[in-house]
PDB file of C-alpha atoms in Angstrom:
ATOM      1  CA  UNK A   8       0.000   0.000   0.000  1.00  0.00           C
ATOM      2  CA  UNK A   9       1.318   3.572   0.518  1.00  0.00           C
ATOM      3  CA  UNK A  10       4.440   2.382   3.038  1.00  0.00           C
ATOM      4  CA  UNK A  11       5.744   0.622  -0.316  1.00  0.00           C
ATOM      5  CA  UNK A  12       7.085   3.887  -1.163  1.00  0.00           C
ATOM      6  CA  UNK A  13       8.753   5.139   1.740  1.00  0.00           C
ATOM      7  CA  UNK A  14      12.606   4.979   1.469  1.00  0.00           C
ATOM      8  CA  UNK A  15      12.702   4.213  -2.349  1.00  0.00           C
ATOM      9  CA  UNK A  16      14.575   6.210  -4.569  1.00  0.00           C
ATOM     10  CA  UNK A  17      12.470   8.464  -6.384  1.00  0.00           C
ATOM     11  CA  UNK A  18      12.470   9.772 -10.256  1.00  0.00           C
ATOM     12  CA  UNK A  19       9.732  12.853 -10.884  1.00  0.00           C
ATOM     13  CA  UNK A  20       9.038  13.660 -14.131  1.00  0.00           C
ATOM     14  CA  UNK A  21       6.522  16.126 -16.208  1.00  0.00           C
ATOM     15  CA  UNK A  22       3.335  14.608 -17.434  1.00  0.00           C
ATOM     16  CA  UNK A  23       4.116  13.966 -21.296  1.00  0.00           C
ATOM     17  CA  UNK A  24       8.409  13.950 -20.809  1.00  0.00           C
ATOM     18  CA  UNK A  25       9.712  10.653 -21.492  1.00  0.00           C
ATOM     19  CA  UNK A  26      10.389   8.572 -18.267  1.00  0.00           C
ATOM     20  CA  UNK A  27      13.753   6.150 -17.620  1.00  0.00           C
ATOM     21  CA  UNK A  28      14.027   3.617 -15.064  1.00  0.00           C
ATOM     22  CA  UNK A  29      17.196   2.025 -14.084  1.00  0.00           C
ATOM     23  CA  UNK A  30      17.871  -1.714 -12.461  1.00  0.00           C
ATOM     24  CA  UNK A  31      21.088  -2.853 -11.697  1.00  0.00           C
ATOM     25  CA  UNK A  32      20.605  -7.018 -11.318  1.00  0.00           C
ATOM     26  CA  UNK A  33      23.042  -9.426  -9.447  1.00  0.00           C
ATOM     27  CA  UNK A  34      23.316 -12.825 -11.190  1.00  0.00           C
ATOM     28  CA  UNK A  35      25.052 -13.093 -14.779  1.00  0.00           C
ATOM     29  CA  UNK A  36      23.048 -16.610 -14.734  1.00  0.00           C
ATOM     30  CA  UNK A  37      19.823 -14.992 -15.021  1.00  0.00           C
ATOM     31  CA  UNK A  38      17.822 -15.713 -18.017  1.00  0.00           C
ATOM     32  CA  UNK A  39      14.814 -14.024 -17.932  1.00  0.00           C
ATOM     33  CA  UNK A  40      13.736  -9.754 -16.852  1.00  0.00           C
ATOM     34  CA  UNK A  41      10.512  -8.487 -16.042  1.00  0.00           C
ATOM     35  CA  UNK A  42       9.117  -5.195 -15.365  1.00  0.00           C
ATOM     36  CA  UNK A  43       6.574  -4.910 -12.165  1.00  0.00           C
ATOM     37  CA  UNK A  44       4.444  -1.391 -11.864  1.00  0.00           C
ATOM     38  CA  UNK A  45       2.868  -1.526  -8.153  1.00  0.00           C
ATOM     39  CA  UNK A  46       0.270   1.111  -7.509  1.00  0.00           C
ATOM     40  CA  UNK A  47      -0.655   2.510  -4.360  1.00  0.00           C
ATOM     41  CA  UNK A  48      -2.899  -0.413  -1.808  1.00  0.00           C
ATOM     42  CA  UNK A  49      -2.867  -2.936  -4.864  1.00  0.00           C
ATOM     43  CA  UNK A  50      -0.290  -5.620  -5.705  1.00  0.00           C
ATOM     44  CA  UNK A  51       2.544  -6.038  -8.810  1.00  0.00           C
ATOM     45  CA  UNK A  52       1.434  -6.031 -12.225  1.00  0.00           C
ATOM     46  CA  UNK A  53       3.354  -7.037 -15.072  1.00  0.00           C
ATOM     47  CA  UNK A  54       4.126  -5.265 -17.718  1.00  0.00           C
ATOM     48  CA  UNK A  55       6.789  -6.451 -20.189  1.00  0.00           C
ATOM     49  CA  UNK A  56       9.635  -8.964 -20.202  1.00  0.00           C
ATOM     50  CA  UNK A  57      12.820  -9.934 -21.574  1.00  0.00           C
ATOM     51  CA  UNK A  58      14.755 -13.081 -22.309  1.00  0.00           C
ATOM     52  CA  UNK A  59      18.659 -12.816 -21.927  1.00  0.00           C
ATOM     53  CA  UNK A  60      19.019 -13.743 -25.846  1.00  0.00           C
ATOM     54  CA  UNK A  61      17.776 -10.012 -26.225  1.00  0.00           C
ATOM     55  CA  UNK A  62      18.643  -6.886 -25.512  1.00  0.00           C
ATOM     56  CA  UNK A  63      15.697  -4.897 -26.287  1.00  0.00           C
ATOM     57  CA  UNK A  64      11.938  -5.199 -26.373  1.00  0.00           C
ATOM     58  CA  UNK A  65       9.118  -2.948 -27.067  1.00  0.00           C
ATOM     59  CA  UNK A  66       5.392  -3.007 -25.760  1.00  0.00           C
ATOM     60  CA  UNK A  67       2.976  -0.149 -25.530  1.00  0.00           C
ATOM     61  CA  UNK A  68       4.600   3.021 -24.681  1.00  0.00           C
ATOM     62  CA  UNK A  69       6.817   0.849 -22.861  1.00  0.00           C
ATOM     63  CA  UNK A  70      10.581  -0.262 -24.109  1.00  0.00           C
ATOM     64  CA  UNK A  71      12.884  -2.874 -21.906  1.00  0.00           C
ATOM     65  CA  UNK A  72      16.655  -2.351 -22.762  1.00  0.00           C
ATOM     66  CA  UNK A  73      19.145  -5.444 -21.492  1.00  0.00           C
ATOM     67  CA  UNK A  74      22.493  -4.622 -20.770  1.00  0.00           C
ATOM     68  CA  UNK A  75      24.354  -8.118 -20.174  1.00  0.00           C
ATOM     69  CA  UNK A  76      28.208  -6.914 -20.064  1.00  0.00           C
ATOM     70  CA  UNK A  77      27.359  -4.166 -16.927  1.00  0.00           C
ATOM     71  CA  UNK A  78      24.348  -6.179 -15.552  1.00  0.00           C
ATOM     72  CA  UNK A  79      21.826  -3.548 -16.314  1.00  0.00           C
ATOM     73  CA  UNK A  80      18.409  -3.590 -17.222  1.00  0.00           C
ATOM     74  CA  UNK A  81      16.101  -0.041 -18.147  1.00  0.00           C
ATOM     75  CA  UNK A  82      12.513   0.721 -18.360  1.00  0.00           C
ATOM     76  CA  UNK A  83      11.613   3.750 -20.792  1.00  0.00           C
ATOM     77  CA  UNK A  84       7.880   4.800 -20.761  1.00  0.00           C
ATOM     78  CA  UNK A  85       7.073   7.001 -23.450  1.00  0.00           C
ATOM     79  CA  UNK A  86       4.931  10.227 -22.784  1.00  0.00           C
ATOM     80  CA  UNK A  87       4.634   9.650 -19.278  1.00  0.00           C
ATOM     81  CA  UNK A  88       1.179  10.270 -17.639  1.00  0.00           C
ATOM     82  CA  UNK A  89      -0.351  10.657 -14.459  1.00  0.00           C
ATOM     83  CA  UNK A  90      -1.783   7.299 -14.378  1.00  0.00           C
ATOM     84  CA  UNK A  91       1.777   5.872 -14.607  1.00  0.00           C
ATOM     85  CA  UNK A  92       2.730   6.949 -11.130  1.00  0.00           C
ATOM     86  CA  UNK A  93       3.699   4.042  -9.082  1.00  0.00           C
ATOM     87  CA  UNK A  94       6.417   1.991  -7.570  1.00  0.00           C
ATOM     88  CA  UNK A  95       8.731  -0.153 -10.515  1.00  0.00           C
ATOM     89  CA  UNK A  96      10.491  -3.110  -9.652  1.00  0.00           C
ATOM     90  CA  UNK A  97      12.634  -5.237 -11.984  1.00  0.00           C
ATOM     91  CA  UNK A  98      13.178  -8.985 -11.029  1.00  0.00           C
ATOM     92  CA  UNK A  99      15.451 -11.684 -12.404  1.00  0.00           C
ATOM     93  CA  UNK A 100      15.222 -15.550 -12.771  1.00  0.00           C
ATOM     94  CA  UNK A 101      17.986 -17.874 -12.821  1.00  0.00           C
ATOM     95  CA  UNK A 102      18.620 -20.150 -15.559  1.00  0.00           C
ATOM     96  CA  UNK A 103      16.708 -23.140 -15.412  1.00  0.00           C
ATOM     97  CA  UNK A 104      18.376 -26.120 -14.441  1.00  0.00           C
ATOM     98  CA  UNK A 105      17.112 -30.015 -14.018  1.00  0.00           C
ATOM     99  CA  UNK A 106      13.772 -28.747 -15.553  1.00  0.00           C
ATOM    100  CA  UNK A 107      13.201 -26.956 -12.009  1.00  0.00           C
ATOM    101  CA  UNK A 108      11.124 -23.036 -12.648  1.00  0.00           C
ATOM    102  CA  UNK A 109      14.119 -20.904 -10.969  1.00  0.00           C
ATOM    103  CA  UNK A 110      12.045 -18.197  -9.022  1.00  0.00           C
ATOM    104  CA  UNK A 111      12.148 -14.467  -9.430  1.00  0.00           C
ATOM    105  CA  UNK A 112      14.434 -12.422  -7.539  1.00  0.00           C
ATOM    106  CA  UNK A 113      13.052  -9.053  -7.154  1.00  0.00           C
ATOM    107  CA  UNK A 114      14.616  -5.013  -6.568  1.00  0.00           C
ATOM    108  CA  UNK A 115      13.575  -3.184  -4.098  1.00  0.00           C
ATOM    109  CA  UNK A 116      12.376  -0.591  -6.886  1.00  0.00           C
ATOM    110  CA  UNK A 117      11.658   2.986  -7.858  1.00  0.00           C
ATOM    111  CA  UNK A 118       9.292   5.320  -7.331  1.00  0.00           C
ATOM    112  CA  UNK A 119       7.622   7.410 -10.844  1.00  0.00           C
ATOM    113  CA  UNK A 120       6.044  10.444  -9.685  1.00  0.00           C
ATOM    114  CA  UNK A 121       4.338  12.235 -12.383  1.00  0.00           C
ATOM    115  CA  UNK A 122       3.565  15.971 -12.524  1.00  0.00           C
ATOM    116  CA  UNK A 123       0.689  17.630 -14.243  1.00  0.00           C
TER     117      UNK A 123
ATOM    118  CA  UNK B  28      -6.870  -9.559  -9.747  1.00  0.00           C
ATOM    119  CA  UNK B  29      -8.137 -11.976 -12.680  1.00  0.00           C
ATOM    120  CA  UNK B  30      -8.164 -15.538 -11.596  1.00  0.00           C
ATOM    121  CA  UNK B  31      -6.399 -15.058  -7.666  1.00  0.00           C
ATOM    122  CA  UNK B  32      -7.779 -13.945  -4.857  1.00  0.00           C
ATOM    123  CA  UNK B  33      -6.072 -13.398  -1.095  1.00  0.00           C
ATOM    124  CA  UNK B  34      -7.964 -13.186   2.092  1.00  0.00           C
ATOM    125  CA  UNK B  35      -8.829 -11.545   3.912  1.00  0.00           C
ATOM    126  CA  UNK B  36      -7.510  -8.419   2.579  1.00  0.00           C
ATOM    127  CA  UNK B  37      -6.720  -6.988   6.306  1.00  0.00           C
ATOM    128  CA  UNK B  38      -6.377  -8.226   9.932  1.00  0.00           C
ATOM    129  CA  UNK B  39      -5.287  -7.423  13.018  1.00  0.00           C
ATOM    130  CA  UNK B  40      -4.114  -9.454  15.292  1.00  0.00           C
ATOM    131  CA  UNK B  41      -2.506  -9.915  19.111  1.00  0.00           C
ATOM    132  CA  UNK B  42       1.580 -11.141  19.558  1.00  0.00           C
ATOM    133  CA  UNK B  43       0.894 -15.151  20.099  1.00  0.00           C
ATOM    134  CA  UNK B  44      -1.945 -15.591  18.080  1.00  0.00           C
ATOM    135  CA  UNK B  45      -2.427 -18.289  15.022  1.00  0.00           C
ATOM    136  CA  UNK B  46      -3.052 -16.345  12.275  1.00  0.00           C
ATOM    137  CA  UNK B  47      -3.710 -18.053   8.439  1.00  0.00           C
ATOM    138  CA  UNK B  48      -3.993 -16.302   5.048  1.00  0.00           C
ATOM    139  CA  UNK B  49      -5.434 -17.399   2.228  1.00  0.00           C
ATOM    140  CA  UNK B  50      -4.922 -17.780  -1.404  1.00  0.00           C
ATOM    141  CA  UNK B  51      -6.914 -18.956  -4.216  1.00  0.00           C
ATOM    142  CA  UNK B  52      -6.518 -19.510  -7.310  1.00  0.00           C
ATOM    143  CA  UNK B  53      -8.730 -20.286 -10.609  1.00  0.00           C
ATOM    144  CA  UNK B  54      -5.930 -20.253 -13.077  1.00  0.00           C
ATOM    145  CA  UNK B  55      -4.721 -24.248 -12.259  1.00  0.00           C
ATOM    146  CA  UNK B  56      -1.333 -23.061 -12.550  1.00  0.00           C
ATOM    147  CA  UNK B  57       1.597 -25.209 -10.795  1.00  0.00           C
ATOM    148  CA  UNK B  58       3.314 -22.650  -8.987  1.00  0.00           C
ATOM    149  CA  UNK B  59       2.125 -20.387  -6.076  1.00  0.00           C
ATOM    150  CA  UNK B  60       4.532 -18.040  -3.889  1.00  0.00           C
ATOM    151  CA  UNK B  61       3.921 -16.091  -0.730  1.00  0.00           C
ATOM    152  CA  UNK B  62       5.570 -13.148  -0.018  1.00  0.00           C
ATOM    153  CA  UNK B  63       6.018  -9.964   2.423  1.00  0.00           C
ATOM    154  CA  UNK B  64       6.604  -6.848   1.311  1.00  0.00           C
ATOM    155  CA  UNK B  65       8.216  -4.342   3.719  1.00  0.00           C
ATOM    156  CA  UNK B  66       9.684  -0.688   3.241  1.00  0.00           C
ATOM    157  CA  UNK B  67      13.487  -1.011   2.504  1.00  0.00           C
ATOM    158  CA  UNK B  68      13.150  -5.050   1.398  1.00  0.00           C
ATOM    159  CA  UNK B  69      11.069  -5.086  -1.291  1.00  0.00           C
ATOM    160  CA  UNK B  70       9.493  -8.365  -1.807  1.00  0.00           C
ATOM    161  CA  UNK B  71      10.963 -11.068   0.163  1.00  0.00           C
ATOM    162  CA  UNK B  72      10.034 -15.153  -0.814  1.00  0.00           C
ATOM    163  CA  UNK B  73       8.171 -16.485   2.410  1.00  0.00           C
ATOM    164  CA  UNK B  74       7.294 -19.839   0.743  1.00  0.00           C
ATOM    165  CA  UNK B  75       6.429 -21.416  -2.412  1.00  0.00           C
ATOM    166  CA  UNK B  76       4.876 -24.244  -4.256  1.00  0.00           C
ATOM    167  CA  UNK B  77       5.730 -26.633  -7.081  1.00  0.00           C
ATOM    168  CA  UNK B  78       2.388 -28.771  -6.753  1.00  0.00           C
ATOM    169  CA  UNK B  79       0.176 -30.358  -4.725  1.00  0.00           C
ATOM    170  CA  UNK B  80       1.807 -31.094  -1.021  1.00  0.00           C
ATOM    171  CA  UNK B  81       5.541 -29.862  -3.013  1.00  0.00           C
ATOM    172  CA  UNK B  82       6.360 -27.004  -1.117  1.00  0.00           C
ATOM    173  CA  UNK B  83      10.223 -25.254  -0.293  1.00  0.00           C
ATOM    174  CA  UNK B  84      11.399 -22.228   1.753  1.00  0.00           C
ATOM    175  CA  UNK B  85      12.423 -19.292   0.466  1.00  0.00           C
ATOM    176  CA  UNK B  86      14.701 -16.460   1.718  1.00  0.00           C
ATOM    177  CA  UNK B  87      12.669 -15.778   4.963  1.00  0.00           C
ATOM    178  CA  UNK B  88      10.854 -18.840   5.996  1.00  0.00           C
ATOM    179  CA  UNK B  89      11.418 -18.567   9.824  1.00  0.00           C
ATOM    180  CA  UNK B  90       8.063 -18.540  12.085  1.00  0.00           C
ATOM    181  CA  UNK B  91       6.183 -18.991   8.759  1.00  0.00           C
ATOM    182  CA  UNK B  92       4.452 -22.406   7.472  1.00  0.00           C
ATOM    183  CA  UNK B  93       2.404 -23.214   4.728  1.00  0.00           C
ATOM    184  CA  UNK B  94       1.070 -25.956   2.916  1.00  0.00           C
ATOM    185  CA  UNK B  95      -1.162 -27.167  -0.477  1.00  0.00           C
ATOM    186  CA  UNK B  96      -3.775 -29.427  -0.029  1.00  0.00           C
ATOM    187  CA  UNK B  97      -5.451 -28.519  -3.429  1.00  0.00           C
ATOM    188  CA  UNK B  98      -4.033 -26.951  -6.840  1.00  0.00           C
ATOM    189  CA  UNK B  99      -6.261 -23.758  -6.037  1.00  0.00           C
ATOM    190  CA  UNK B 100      -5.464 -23.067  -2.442  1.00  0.00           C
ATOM    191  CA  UNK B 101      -2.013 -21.826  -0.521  1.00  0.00           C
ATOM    192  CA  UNK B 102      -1.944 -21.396   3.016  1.00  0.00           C
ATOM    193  CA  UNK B 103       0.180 -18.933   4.851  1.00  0.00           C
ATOM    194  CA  UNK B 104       0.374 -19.656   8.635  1.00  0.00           C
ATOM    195  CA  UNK B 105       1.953 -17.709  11.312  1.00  0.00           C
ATOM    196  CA  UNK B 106       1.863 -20.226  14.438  1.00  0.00           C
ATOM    197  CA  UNK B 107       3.028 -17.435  16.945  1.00  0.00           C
ATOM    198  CA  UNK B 108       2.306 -13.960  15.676  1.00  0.00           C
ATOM    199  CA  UNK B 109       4.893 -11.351  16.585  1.00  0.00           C
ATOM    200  CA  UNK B 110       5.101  -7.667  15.772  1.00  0.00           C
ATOM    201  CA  UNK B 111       8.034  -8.033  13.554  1.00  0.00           C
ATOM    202  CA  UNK B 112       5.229 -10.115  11.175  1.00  0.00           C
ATOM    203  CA  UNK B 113       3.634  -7.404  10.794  1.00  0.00           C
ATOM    204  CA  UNK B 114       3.421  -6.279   6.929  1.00  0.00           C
ATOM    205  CA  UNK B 115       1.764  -6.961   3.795  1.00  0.00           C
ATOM    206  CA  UNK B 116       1.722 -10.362   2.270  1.00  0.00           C
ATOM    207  CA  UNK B 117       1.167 -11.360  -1.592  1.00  0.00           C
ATOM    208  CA  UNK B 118       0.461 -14.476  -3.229  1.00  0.00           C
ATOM    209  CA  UNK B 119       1.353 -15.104  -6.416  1.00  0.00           C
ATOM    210  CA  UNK B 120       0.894 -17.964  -8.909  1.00  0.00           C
ATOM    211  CA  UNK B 121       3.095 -18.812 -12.042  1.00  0.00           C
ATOM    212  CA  UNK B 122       2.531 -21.060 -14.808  1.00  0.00           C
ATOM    213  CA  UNK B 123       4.859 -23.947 -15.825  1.00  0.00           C
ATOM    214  CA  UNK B 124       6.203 -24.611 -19.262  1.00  0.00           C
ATOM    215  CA  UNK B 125       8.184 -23.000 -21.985  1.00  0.00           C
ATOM    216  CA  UNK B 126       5.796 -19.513 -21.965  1.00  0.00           C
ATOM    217  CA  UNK B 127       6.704 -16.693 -19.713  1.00  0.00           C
ATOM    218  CA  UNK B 128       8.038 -17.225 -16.150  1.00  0.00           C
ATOM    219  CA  UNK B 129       6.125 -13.955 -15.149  1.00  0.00           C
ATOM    220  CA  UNK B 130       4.233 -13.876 -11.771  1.00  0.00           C
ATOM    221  CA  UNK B 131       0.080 -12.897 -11.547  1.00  0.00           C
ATOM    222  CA  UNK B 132      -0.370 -11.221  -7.954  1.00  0.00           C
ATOM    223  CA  UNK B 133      -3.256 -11.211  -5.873  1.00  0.00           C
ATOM    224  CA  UNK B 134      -3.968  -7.461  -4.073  1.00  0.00           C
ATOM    225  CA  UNK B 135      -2.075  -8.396  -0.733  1.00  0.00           C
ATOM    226  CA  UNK B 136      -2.933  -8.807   2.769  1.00  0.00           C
ATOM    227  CA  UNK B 137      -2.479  -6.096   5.092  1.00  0.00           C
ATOM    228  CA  UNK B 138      -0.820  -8.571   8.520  1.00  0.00           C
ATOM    229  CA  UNK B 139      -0.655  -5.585  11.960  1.00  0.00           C
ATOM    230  CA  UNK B 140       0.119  -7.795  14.604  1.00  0.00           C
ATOM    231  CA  UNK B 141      -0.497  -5.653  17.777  1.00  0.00           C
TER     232      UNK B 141
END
């Protein structure tokens, strides 16, 4: 709810600027990216992914960028609106192994504020 | 949120107390997660699921329990509530197979143990 977004680092932007989020991940292993938008009192919702044989993928207003050599991963939203104010986490999954699901480790994420 | 609901959606509660959550699911996917979610941690991996009665720990099992009866349900228990339990909790369910590993959340629990 609204304590998610205490003590997150914060980016504010202008409603209709272009918005970029930045994710440093851990594991060089990791396969699979995904993008997480958390509004206030509800839980994470998807909203794009990325497989490790990539390095860039574009949805709706929305574009993933994979950085594999520094570890990095980046979340542009286009013409940023009010409605996109929320927390953004990034999470990572390991490389499958023995036909096991690796689960998702997640960031601690970022908080969009959006200005009219 | 389509196809996964938690409940209830709050509670409070006294330090001692049993205290279960809920999570169902209508999606007959493999996988189900709990997590807490706490300012400064992000979301931390309580427990999860591989299938029916297949359950693991994840990074902060400690005090917590949980178990899988049925492919729909996911119980989170907290035998002994204490205050540092307090938070909010989501399930989660994920679908096996070669398609996306992404995770469907339910809207969270709100946990004040008092």
């Amino acid at each position: 709810g609204e304590s998610v977004g205490l003590h997150l680092p914060t980016l504010s932007v202008q409603e209709g600027d272009n918005s970029i989020i930045n994710c440093a991940y851990s594991n060089s292993a990791s396969d699979y990216f995904i993008w997480y938008k958390q509004e206030s009192g509800k839980g994470p919702q998807f909203i794009i992914d990325i497989r490790s044989n990539m390095d860039k993928r574009q949805g709706q207003r929305v574009t993933v960028l994979l950085n594999k050599t520094v570890k990095h991963l980046s979340l542009q939203i286009a013409a940023t609106q009010p409605g996109d104010s929320a927390v953004y986490f990034c999470a990572e999954k390991e490389r499958n192994y023995g036909g096991s699901q690796g689960n998702l480790i997640f960031g601690k994420g970022t908080k969009l504020s959006v200005k009219p | 949120d389509a196809g996964i609901t938690q409940s209830p959606r709050h509670k409070v509660t006294e330090t001692g107390t049993p205290v279960t959550l809920r999570c169902h699911q209508t999606e007959n996917h493999r996988y189900m997660y709990w997590y807490r979610q706490d300012p400064g941690h992000g979301l931390r991996l309580i427990h999860y699921s591989y299938g029916v009665k297949d359950t693991d720990k994840g990074e902060v099992s400690d005090g917590y329990s949980v178990s899988r009866s049925k492919t729909e349900d996911f119980l989170l228990t907290l035998e002994s509530a204490t205050s540092s339990q307090t938070s909010v909790y989501f399930c989660a369910i994920s679908e096996s197979g070669t398609g996306g590993y992404g995770y469907t959340f339910g809207s969270g629990t709100r946990l004040t143990v008092v």
